[in-house]
Amino acid sequence: MSEAIEVPVITVSVIGAAGRMGSTVCRTLEAAADTRLVGRYDVGDDLGDLGGADVVVEFSVPGSAAANVAHCIDRGRHVVVGTTGWTQDALTAVSSQLADKPGVGVLIAPNFAIGAILMMSFAQQAARFYESVEIVELHHPDKVDAPSGTAARTASLIARARRDAGFGDVPDATSSDPGGARGARVDGIPVHALRLRGLVAHQEVLLGATGELLTIRHDSFDRVSFMPGVMAGVRQVGDHPGLTVGLENYLGLA
Ligand code: NAD
């Protein structure tokens, strides 16, 4: 008689469990054979020992994520973070706290959709061939922060590729723009944020050179598009101690 093969199970708690992303993550964790949901936390709940979970998934609001992550690290839990709006100072604080917890891994990913990560990677590759580049991010109107974390990260990756290629500023003769019609600048890259009912999460990177335009576009039509990336994070975060920013680092795309 052959013996049943035991799949090692990762215990997981979710912060922001009542939200759009958090509730989708809970359903995904419950459906997977190798994860067990042991805690659901939302605003006002005492996080305590986080249900003794191996890994905590954090999808709350930009104003709360840093304190929640600090609590998880303090309790020695690995954390997979999808909440956006992280500043460089907040990331530095996470790194400093992790210096005292050498075995703990934290993954902060502005976007868990594999297609979005590929879009960022392709945009970074293309950036050195095009004089002009602009980013348009499109989301549902309930999103509280702008520009999106994905757009900000894409802009930073493109800006670095342009610097490495010796490019200066993107060409733009605009001398009067009292209403901000030319969008925001992130690392010198123009970023435009659209908020429309019916959308989920979408982004276009437009790259222009004389006589041609390359458009790289990704669409998340449903929040389930983020789940393969979240699950990859849950399964791998324990093997990546310290702070990792961007799921591309787990996918061989960094
Ligand atoms: P949401 O508003 O539907 O859910 C947020 C949840 O967090 C709510 O249930 C809210 O009650 C809860 N919350 C608020 N304060 C809290 C606190 N202090 N502790 C615990 N829970 C708290 O939002 P959403 O659409 O699920 O998005 C959540 C976050 O994830 C946002 O920052 C969003 O931009 C981001 N997001 C990231 C990705 C990604 O791939 N990284 C994808 C989609 C959304």
PDB file of N, CA, C and O and ligand atoms in Angstrom, residues 14-24 41-45 47 58-65 67-68 81-86 108-113 116 139-140 142-145 148-150 200-201 220 223 225-227 230, ligand 1:
ATOM      1  N   VAL A  14      -4.647  37.150   7.691  1.00  0.00           N
ATOM      2  CA  VAL A  14      -4.855  38.261   6.746  1.00  0.00           C
ATOM      3  C   VAL A  14      -5.279  39.507   7.510  1.00  0.00           C
ATOM      4  O   VAL A  14      -6.217  39.459   8.322  1.00  0.00           O
ATOM      5  N   ILE A  15      -4.594  40.610   7.275  1.00  0.00           N
ATOM      6  CA  ILE A  15      -4.974  41.918   7.834  1.00  0.00           C
ATOM      7  C   ILE A  15      -5.643  42.721   6.717  1.00  0.00           C
ATOM      8  O   ILE A  15      -5.112  42.801   5.603  1.00  0.00           O
ATOM      9  N   GLY A  16      -6.811  43.304   7.057  1.00  0.00           N
ATOM     10  CA  GLY A  16      -7.630  43.948   6.014  1.00  0.00           C
ATOM     11  C   GLY A  16      -8.549  42.912   5.392  1.00  0.00           C
ATOM     12  O   GLY A  16      -8.988  43.049   4.240  1.00  0.00           O
ATOM     13  N   ALA A  17      -8.887  41.882   6.204  1.00  0.00           N
ATOM     14  CA  ALA A  17      -9.596  40.698   5.692  1.00  0.00           C
ATOM     15  C   ALA A  17     -11.008  41.004   5.188  1.00  0.00           C
ATOM     16  O   ALA A  17     -11.564  40.233   4.413  1.00  0.00           O
ATOM     17  N   ALA A  18     -11.596  42.130   5.640  1.00  0.00           N
ATOM     18  CA  ALA A  18     -12.957  42.451   5.191  1.00  0.00           C
ATOM     19  C   ALA A  18     -12.959  43.266   3.899  1.00  0.00           C
ATOM     20  O   ALA A  18     -14.016  43.526   3.327  1.00  0.00           O
ATOM     21  N   GLY A  19     -11.794  43.663   3.436  1.00  0.00           N
ATOM     22  CA  GLY A  19     -11.699  44.518   2.256  1.00  0.00           C
ATOM     23  C   GLY A  19     -11.813  43.729   0.955  1.00  0.00           C
ATOM     24  O   GLY A  19     -11.915  42.506   0.957  1.00  0.00           O
ATOM     25  N   ARG A  20     -11.765  44.467  -0.150  1.00  0.00           N
ATOM     26  CA  ARG A  20     -11.892  43.834  -1.466  1.00  0.00           C
ATOM     27  C   ARG A  20     -10.759  42.847  -1.709  1.00  0.00           C
ATOM     28  O   ARG A  20     -10.978  41.686  -2.088  1.00  0.00           O
ATOM     29  N   MET A  21      -9.523  43.280  -1.488  1.00  0.00           N
ATOM     30  CA  MET A  21      -8.381  42.386  -1.707  1.00  0.00           C
ATOM     31  C   MET A  21      -8.296  41.326  -0.609  1.00  0.00           C
ATOM     32  O   MET A  21      -8.099  40.137  -0.884  1.00  0.00           O
ATOM     33  N   GLY A  22      -8.438  41.778   0.662  1.00  0.00           N
ATOM     34  CA  GLY A  22      -8.288  40.856   1.787  1.00  0.00           C
ATOM     35  C   GLY A  22      -9.262  39.691   1.711  1.00  0.00           C
ATOM     36  O   GLY A  22      -8.884  38.540   1.962  1.00  0.00           O
ATOM     37  N   SER A  23     -10.518  39.974   1.350  1.00  0.00           N
ATOM     38  CA  SER A  23     -11.503  38.885   1.302  1.00  0.00           C
ATOM     39  C   SER A  23     -11.186  37.925   0.148  1.00  0.00           C
ATOM     40  O   SER A  23     -11.375  36.712   0.269  1.00  0.00           O
ATOM     41  N   THR A  24     -10.668  38.454  -0.955  1.00  0.00           N
ATOM     42  CA  THR A  24     -10.284  37.573  -2.075  1.00  0.00           C
ATOM     43  C   THR A  24      -9.099  36.699  -1.666  1.00  0.00           C
ATOM     44  O   THR A  24      -9.044  35.503  -1.993  1.00  0.00           O
ATOM     45  N   TYR A  41      -8.204  39.724  10.312  1.00  0.00           N
ATOM     46  CA  TYR A  41      -8.185  40.947  11.117  1.00  0.00           C
ATOM     47  C   TYR A  41      -8.577  42.122  10.244  1.00  0.00           C
ATOM     48  O   TYR A  41      -8.187  42.193   9.079  1.00  0.00           O
ATOM     49  N   ASP A  42      -9.346  43.040  10.844  1.00  0.00           N
ATOM     50  CA  ASP A  42      -9.694  44.259  10.116  1.00  0.00           C
ATOM     51  C   ASP A  42      -9.620  45.424  11.095  1.00  0.00           C
ATOM     52  O   ASP A  42      -9.133  45.265  12.235  1.00  0.00           O
ATOM     53  N   VAL A  43     -10.052  46.581  10.649  1.00  0.00           N
ATOM     54  CA  VAL A  43      -9.871  47.797  11.456  1.00  0.00           C
ATOM     55  C   VAL A  43     -10.467  47.623  12.862  1.00  0.00           C
ATOM     56  O   VAL A  43     -11.563  47.075  13.010  1.00  0.00           O
ATOM     57  N   GLY A  44      -9.702  48.011  13.874  1.00  0.00           N
ATOM     58  CA  GLY A  44     -10.179  47.929  15.253  1.00  0.00           C
ATOM     59  C   GLY A  44      -9.869  46.623  15.950  1.00  0.00           C
ATOM     60  O   GLY A  44      -9.998  46.521  17.169  1.00  0.00           O
ATOM     61  N   ASP A  45      -9.461  45.578  15.204  1.00  0.00           N
ATOM     62  CA  ASP A  45      -9.149  44.288  15.832  1.00  0.00           C
ATOM     63  C   ASP A  45      -7.780  44.334  16.505  1.00  0.00           C
ATOM     64  O   ASP A  45      -6.860  45.002  16.016  1.00  0.00           O
ATOM     65  N   LEU A  47      -4.426  42.749  16.962  1.00  0.00           N
ATOM     66  CA  LEU A  47      -3.651  41.794  16.145  1.00  0.00           C
ATOM     67  C   LEU A  47      -3.005  40.709  16.998  1.00  0.00           C
ATOM     68  O   LEU A  47      -2.734  39.607  16.504  1.00  0.00           O
ATOM     69  N   GLU A  58      -0.938  41.431   4.272  1.00  0.00           N
ATOM     70  CA  GLU A  58      -1.425  42.747   4.674  1.00  0.00           C
ATOM     71  C   GLU A  58      -1.985  43.518   3.476  1.00  0.00           C
ATOM     72  O   GLU A  58      -1.233  43.877   2.576  1.00  0.00           O
ATOM     73  N   PHE A  59      -3.306  43.710   3.452  1.00  0.00           N
ATOM     74  CA  PHE A  59      -3.967  44.551   2.435  1.00  0.00           C
ATOM     75  C   PHE A  59      -4.930  45.473   3.170  1.00  0.00           C
ATOM     76  O   PHE A  59      -6.112  45.154   3.302  1.00  0.00           O
ATOM     77  N   SER A  60      -4.415  46.576   3.752  1.00  0.00           N
ATOM     78  CA  SER A  60      -5.313  47.476   4.485  1.00  0.00           C
ATOM     79  C   SER A  60      -5.365  48.833   3.784  1.00  0.00           C
ATOM     80  O   SER A  60      -5.756  48.903   2.614  1.00  0.00           O
ATOM     81  N   VAL A  61      -4.961  49.880   4.478  1.00  0.00           N
ATOM     82  CA  VAL A  61      -4.968  51.229   3.892  1.00  0.00           C
ATOM     83  C   VAL A  61      -3.586  51.850   4.105  1.00  0.00           C
ATOM     84  O   VAL A  61      -2.902  51.531   5.085  1.00  0.00           O
ATOM     85  N   PRO A  62      -3.176  52.751   3.200  1.00  0.00           N
ATOM     86  CA  PRO A  62      -1.820  53.310   3.301  1.00  0.00           C
ATOM     87  C   PRO A  62      -1.488  53.871   4.689  1.00  0.00           C
ATOM     88  O   PRO A  62      -0.375  53.705   5.170  1.00  0.00           O
ATOM     89  N   GLY A  63      -2.460  54.467   5.384  1.00  0.00           N
ATOM     90  CA  GLY A  63      -2.171  55.062   6.689  1.00  0.00           C
ATOM     91  C   GLY A  63      -1.945  54.065   7.804  1.00  0.00           C
ATOM     92  O   GLY A  63      -1.473  54.441   8.886  1.00  0.00           O
ATOM     93  N   SER A  64      -2.288  52.806   7.601  1.00  0.00           N
ATOM     94  CA  SER A  64      -2.208  51.800   8.669  1.00  0.00           C
ATOM     95  C   SER A  64      -1.166  50.714   8.416  1.00  0.00           C
ATOM     96  O   SER A  64      -0.772  50.007   9.346  1.00  0.00           O
ATOM     97  N   ALA A  65      -0.763  50.555   7.174  1.00  0.00           N
ATOM     98  CA  ALA A  65       0.068  49.398   6.826  1.00  0.00           C
ATOM     99  C   ALA A  65       1.399  49.378   7.582  1.00  0.00           C
ATOM    100  O   ALA A  65       1.824  48.319   8.070  1.00  0.00           O
ATOM    101  N   ALA A  67       2.271  50.501  10.546  1.00  0.00           N
ATOM    102  CA  ALA A  67       2.133  50.066  11.944  1.00  0.00           C
ATOM    103  C   ALA A  67       1.803  48.571  12.003  1.00  0.00           C
ATOM    104  O   ALA A  67       2.323  47.843  12.864  1.00  0.00           O
ATOM    105  N   ASN A  68       0.957  48.104  11.096  1.00  0.00           N
ATOM    106  CA  ASN A  68       0.607  46.676  11.082  1.00  0.00           C
ATOM    107  C   ASN A  68       1.832  45.814  10.777  1.00  0.00           C
ATOM    108  O   ASN A  68       2.058  44.785  11.405  1.00  0.00           O
ATOM    109  N   VAL A  81       3.009  42.069   1.792  1.00  0.00           N
ATOM    110  CA  VAL A  81       2.274  43.331   1.866  1.00  0.00           C
ATOM    111  C   VAL A  81       1.854  43.797   0.468  1.00  0.00           C
ATOM    112  O   VAL A  81       2.691  43.948  -0.422  1.00  0.00           O
ATOM    113  N   GLY A  82       0.536  44.038   0.328  1.00  0.00           N
ATOM    114  CA  GLY A  82       0.047  44.572  -0.946  1.00  0.00           C
ATOM    115  C   GLY A  82      -0.379  46.019  -0.844  1.00  0.00           C
ATOM    116  O   GLY A  82      -0.577  46.683  -1.861  1.00  0.00           O
ATOM    117  N   THR A  83      -0.552  46.516   0.390  1.00  0.00           N
ATOM    118  CA  THR A  83      -1.002  47.901   0.563  1.00  0.00           C
ATOM    119  C   THR A  83       0.005  48.854  -0.068  1.00  0.00           C
ATOM    120  O   THR A  83       1.217  48.688   0.115  1.00  0.00           O
ATOM    121  N   THR A  84      -0.509  49.848  -0.754  1.00  0.00           N
ATOM    122  CA  THR A  84       0.363  50.776  -1.486  1.00  0.00           C
ATOM    123  C   THR A  84       0.600  52.043  -0.666  1.00  0.00           C
ATOM    124  O   THR A  84       0.137  52.148   0.466  1.00  0.00           O
ATOM    125  N   GLY A  85       1.333  52.980  -1.234  1.00  0.00           N
ATOM    126  CA  GLY A  85       1.559  54.273  -0.588  1.00  0.00           C
ATOM    127  C   GLY A  85       2.794  54.319   0.293  1.00  0.00           C
ATOM    128  O   GLY A  85       2.908  55.205   1.136  1.00  0.00           O
ATOM    129  N   TRP A  86       3.734  53.394   0.116  1.00  0.00           N
ATOM    130  CA  TRP A  86       4.948  53.365   0.941  1.00  0.00           C
ATOM    131  C   TRP A  86       5.924  54.470   0.543  1.00  0.00           C
ATOM    132  O   TRP A  86       6.225  54.639  -0.629  1.00  0.00           O
ATOM    133  N   ILE A 108       7.164  43.548   0.080  1.00  0.00           N
ATOM    134  CA  ILE A 108       6.219  44.635  -0.222  1.00  0.00           C
ATOM    135  C   ILE A 108       6.137  44.734  -1.745  1.00  0.00           C
ATOM    136  O   ILE A 108       7.146  45.009  -2.403  1.00  0.00           O
ATOM    137  N   ALA A 109       4.953  44.450  -2.267  1.00  0.00           N
ATOM    138  CA  ALA A 109       4.808  44.409  -3.729  1.00  0.00           C
ATOM    139  C   ALA A 109       3.738  45.393  -4.178  1.00  0.00           C
ATOM    140  O   ALA A 109       2.567  45.223  -3.836  1.00  0.00           O
ATOM    141  N   PRO A 110       4.104  46.431  -4.937  1.00  0.00           N
ATOM    142  CA  PRO A 110       3.099  47.380  -5.421  1.00  0.00           C
ATOM    143  C   PRO A 110       2.066  46.720  -6.318  1.00  0.00           C
ATOM    144  O   PRO A 110       0.960  47.226  -6.461  1.00  0.00           O
ATOM    145  N   ASN A 111       2.430  45.592  -6.940  1.00  0.00           N
ATOM    146  CA  ASN A 111       1.487  44.911  -7.818  1.00  0.00           C
ATOM    147  C   ASN A 111       1.789  43.424  -7.829  1.00  0.00           C
ATOM    148  O   ASN A 111       2.917  43.021  -8.096  1.00  0.00           O
ATOM    149  N   PHE A 112       0.755  42.618  -7.546  1.00  0.00           N
ATOM    150  CA  PHE A 112       0.934  41.166  -7.512  1.00  0.00           C
ATOM    151  C   PHE A 112       0.505  40.495  -8.822  1.00  0.00           C
ATOM    152  O   PHE A 112       0.615  39.287  -8.938  1.00  0.00           O
ATOM    153  N   ALA A 113       0.000  41.247  -9.776  1.00  0.00           N
ATOM    154  CA  ALA A 113      -0.401  40.638 -11.048  1.00  0.00           C
ATOM    155  C   ALA A 113       0.862  40.343 -11.863  1.00  0.00           C
ATOM    156  O   ALA A 113       1.662  41.242 -12.123  1.00  0.00           O
ATOM    157  N   ALA A 116       1.371  42.520 -14.804  1.00  0.00           N
ATOM    158  CA  ALA A 116       1.803  43.891 -14.486  1.00  0.00           C
ATOM    159  C   ALA A 116       3.310  43.922 -14.224  1.00  0.00           C
ATOM    160  O   ALA A 116       3.996  44.891 -14.582  1.00  0.00           O
ATOM    161  N   HIS A 139      -7.753  53.399 -12.675  1.00  0.00           N
ATOM    162  CA  HIS A 139      -8.278  52.581 -11.584  1.00  0.00           C
ATOM    163  C   HIS A 139      -9.725  52.926 -11.283  1.00  0.00           C
ATOM    164  O   HIS A 139     -10.236  53.964 -11.712  1.00  0.00           O
ATOM    165  N   HIS A 140     -10.356  52.086 -10.452  1.00  0.00           N
ATOM    166  CA  HIS A 140     -11.711  52.345  -9.938  1.00  0.00           C
ATOM    167  C   HIS A 140     -11.681  53.610  -9.062  1.00  0.00           C
ATOM    168  O   HIS A 140     -10.645  53.925  -8.459  1.00  0.00           O
ATOM    169  N   ASP A 142     -12.777  54.266  -6.175  1.00  0.00           N
ATOM    170  CA  ASP A 142     -12.703  54.117  -4.715  1.00  0.00           C
ATOM    171  C   ASP A 142     -11.254  54.048  -4.234  1.00  0.00           C
ATOM    172  O   ASP A 142     -11.008  53.984  -3.027  1.00  0.00           O
ATOM    173  N   LYS A 143     -10.321  54.054  -5.149  1.00  0.00           N
ATOM    174  CA  LYS A 143      -8.899  54.026  -4.774  1.00  0.00           C
ATOM    175  C   LYS A 143      -8.526  55.367  -4.121  1.00  0.00           C
ATOM    176  O   LYS A 143      -8.856  56.423  -4.652  1.00  0.00           O
ATOM    177  N   VAL A 144      -7.822  55.304  -2.958  1.00  0.00           N
ATOM    178  CA  VAL A 144      -7.601  56.550  -2.201  1.00  0.00           C
ATOM    179  C   VAL A 144      -6.272  57.234  -2.521  1.00  0.00           C
ATOM    180  O   VAL A 144      -6.094  58.414  -2.218  1.00  0.00           O
ATOM    181  N   ASP A 145      -5.315  56.521  -3.099  1.00  0.00           N
ATOM    182  CA  ASP A 145      -4.004  57.141  -3.334  1.00  0.00           C
ATOM    183  C   ASP A 145      -3.711  57.255  -4.834  1.00  0.00           C
ATOM    184  O   ASP A 145      -4.125  56.418  -5.634  1.00  0.00           O
ATOM    185  N   SER A 148      -0.831  55.406  -8.572  1.00  0.00           N
ATOM    186  CA  SER A 148      -0.785  54.048  -8.035  1.00  0.00           C
ATOM    187  C   SER A 148       0.657  53.661  -7.718  1.00  0.00           C
ATOM    188  O   SER A 148       1.612  54.187  -8.296  1.00  0.00           O
ATOM    189  N   GLY A 149       0.804  52.722  -6.801  1.00  0.00           N
ATOM    190  CA  GLY A 149       2.139  52.218  -6.457  1.00  0.00           C
ATOM    191  C   GLY A 149       2.833  51.627  -7.679  1.00  0.00           C
ATOM    192  O   GLY A 149       4.051  51.769  -7.851  1.00  0.00           O
ATOM    193  N   THR A 150       2.050  50.986  -8.541  1.00  0.00           N
ATOM    194  CA  THR A 150       2.636  50.387  -9.750  1.00  0.00           C
ATOM    195  C   THR A 150       3.183  51.467 -10.679  1.00  0.00           C
ATOM    196  O   THR A 150       4.292  51.341 -11.216  1.00  0.00           O
ATOM    197  N   VAL A 200     -10.876  48.295 -12.854  1.00  0.00           N
ATOM    198  CA  VAL A 200     -10.238  47.653 -11.687  1.00  0.00           C
ATOM    199  C   VAL A 200      -8.842  48.261 -11.569  1.00  0.00           C
ATOM    200  O   VAL A 200      -8.642  49.219 -10.841  1.00  0.00           O
ATOM    201  N   ALA A 201      -7.859  47.727 -12.305  1.00  0.00           N
ATOM    202  CA  ALA A 201      -6.489  48.267 -12.262  1.00  0.00           C
ATOM    203  C   ALA A 201      -5.860  48.076 -13.635  1.00  0.00           C
ATOM    204  O   ALA A 201      -5.779  46.951 -14.140  1.00  0.00           O
ATOM    205  N   SER A 220      -5.907  44.488 -15.288  1.00  0.00           N
ATOM    206  CA  SER A 220      -6.474  43.538 -14.322  1.00  0.00           C
ATOM    207  C   SER A 220      -7.973  43.775 -14.331  1.00  0.00           C
ATOM    208  O   SER A 220      -8.443  44.837 -13.936  1.00  0.00           O
ATOM    209  N   ARG A 223      -9.974  41.025  -9.326  1.00  0.00           N
ATOM    210  CA  ARG A 223      -8.941  40.930  -8.271  1.00  0.00           C
ATOM    211  C   ARG A 223      -8.307  39.546  -8.196  1.00  0.00           C
ATOM    212  O   ARG A 223      -7.250  39.399  -7.597  1.00  0.00           O
ATOM    213  N   SER A 225      -6.813  38.249 -10.445  1.00  0.00           N
ATOM    214  CA  SER A 225      -5.555  38.337 -11.220  1.00  0.00           C
ATOM    215  C   SER A 225      -4.348  38.542 -10.298  1.00  0.00           C
ATOM    216  O   SER A 225      -3.219  38.262 -10.692  1.00  0.00           O
ATOM    217  N   PHE A 226      -4.591  39.032  -9.071  1.00  0.00           N
ATOM    218  CA  PHE A 226      -3.475  39.261  -8.145  1.00  0.00           C
ATOM    219  C   PHE A 226      -3.128  38.010  -7.338  1.00  0.00           C
ATOM    220  O   PHE A 226      -2.077  37.967  -6.689  1.00  0.00           O
ATOM    221  N   MET A 227      -4.010  37.002  -7.361  1.00  0.00           N
ATOM    222  CA  MET A 227      -3.846  35.886  -6.421  1.00  0.00           C
ATOM    223  C   MET A 227      -2.648  34.965  -6.694  1.00  0.00           C
ATOM    224  O   MET A 227      -1.974  34.555  -5.755  1.00  0.00           O
ATOM    225  N   VAL A 230       0.176  36.756  -5.072  1.00  0.00           N
ATOM    226  CA  VAL A 230       0.090  36.749  -3.601  1.00  0.00           C
ATOM    227  C   VAL A 230       0.502  35.372  -3.080  1.00  0.00           C
ATOM    228  O   VAL A 230       1.267  35.261  -2.110  1.00  0.00           O
TER     229      VAL A 230
HETATM  230  P1  NAD B   1     -10.486  48.125   0.739  1.00  0.00           P
HETATM  231  O1  NAD B   1     -10.830  49.507   1.189  1.00  0.00           O
HETATM  232  O2  NAD B   1     -11.542  47.314   0.057  1.00  0.00           O
HETATM  233  O3  NAD B   1      -9.973  47.264   1.968  1.00  0.00           O
HETATM  234  C1  NAD B   1      -9.146  47.748   2.983  1.00  0.00           C
HETATM  235  C2  NAD B   1      -9.539  47.040   4.275  1.00  0.00           C
HETATM  236  O4  NAD B   1      -8.598  47.403   5.281  1.00  0.00           O
HETATM  237  C3  NAD B   1     -10.939  47.434   4.768  1.00  0.00           C
HETATM  238  O5  NAD B   1     -11.678  46.277   5.107  1.00  0.00           O
HETATM  239  C4  NAD B   1     -10.620  48.284   6.003  1.00  0.00           C
HETATM  240  O6  NAD B   1     -11.649  48.203   6.989  1.00  0.00           O
HETATM  241  C5  NAD B   1      -9.339  47.638   6.470  1.00  0.00           C
HETATM  242  N1  NAD B   1      -8.553  48.466   7.368  1.00  0.00           N
HETATM  243  C6  NAD B   1      -8.503  49.819   7.458  1.00  0.00           C
HETATM  244  N2  NAD B   1      -7.666  50.195   8.452  1.00  0.00           N
HETATM  245  C7  NAD B   1      -7.187  49.045   8.987  1.00  0.00           C
HETATM  246  C8  NAD B   1      -6.286  48.770  10.054  1.00  0.00           C
HETATM  247  N3  NAD B   1      -5.717  49.746  10.767  1.00  0.00           N
HETATM  248  N4  NAD B   1      -6.015  47.478  10.345  1.00  0.00           N
HETATM  249  C9  NAD B   1      -6.598  46.477   9.654  1.00  0.00           C
HETATM  250  N5  NAD B   1      -7.462  46.673   8.646  1.00  0.00           N
HETATM  251  C10 NAD B   1      -7.756  47.944   8.315  1.00  0.00           C
HETATM  252  O7  NAD B   1      -9.197  48.266  -0.181  1.00  0.00           O
HETATM  253  P2  NAD B   1      -8.622  47.217  -1.261  1.00  0.00           P
HETATM  254  O8  NAD B   1      -9.149  47.529  -2.607  1.00  0.00           O
HETATM  255  O9  NAD B   1      -8.760  45.836  -0.710  1.00  0.00           O
HETATM  256  O10 NAD B   1      -7.074  47.638  -1.282  1.00  0.00           O
HETATM  257  C11 NAD B   1      -6.276  47.550  -0.135  1.00  0.00           C
HETATM  258  C12 NAD B   1      -4.895  48.057  -0.446  1.00  0.00           C
HETATM  259  O11 NAD B   1      -4.278  47.173  -1.399  1.00  0.00           O
HETATM  260  C13 NAD B   1      -4.832  49.452  -1.082  1.00  0.00           C
HETATM  261  O12 NAD B   1      -3.684  50.123  -0.632  1.00  0.00           O
HETATM  262  C14 NAD B   1      -4.716  49.139  -2.560  1.00  0.00           C
HETATM  263  O13 NAD B   1      -4.098  50.190  -3.298  1.00  0.00           O
HETATM  264  C15 NAD B   1      -3.827  47.937  -2.509  1.00  0.00           C
HETATM  265  N6  NAD B   1      -3.846  47.054  -3.662  1.00  0.00           N
HETATM  266  C16 NAD B   1      -2.676  46.459  -3.986  1.00  0.00           C
HETATM  267  C17 NAD B   1      -2.618  45.545  -4.994  1.00  0.00           C
HETATM  268  C18 NAD B   1      -1.317  44.847  -5.278  1.00  0.00           C
HETATM  269  O14 NAD B   1      -1.257  44.039  -6.209  1.00  0.00           O
HETATM  270  N7  NAD B   1      -0.260  45.131  -4.509  1.00  0.00           N
HETATM  271  C19 NAD B   1      -3.771  45.242  -5.731  1.00  0.00           C
HETATM  272  C20 NAD B   1      -4.966  45.864  -5.386  1.00  0.00           C
HETATM  273  C21 NAD B   1      -4.992  46.764  -4.337  1.00  0.00           C
END
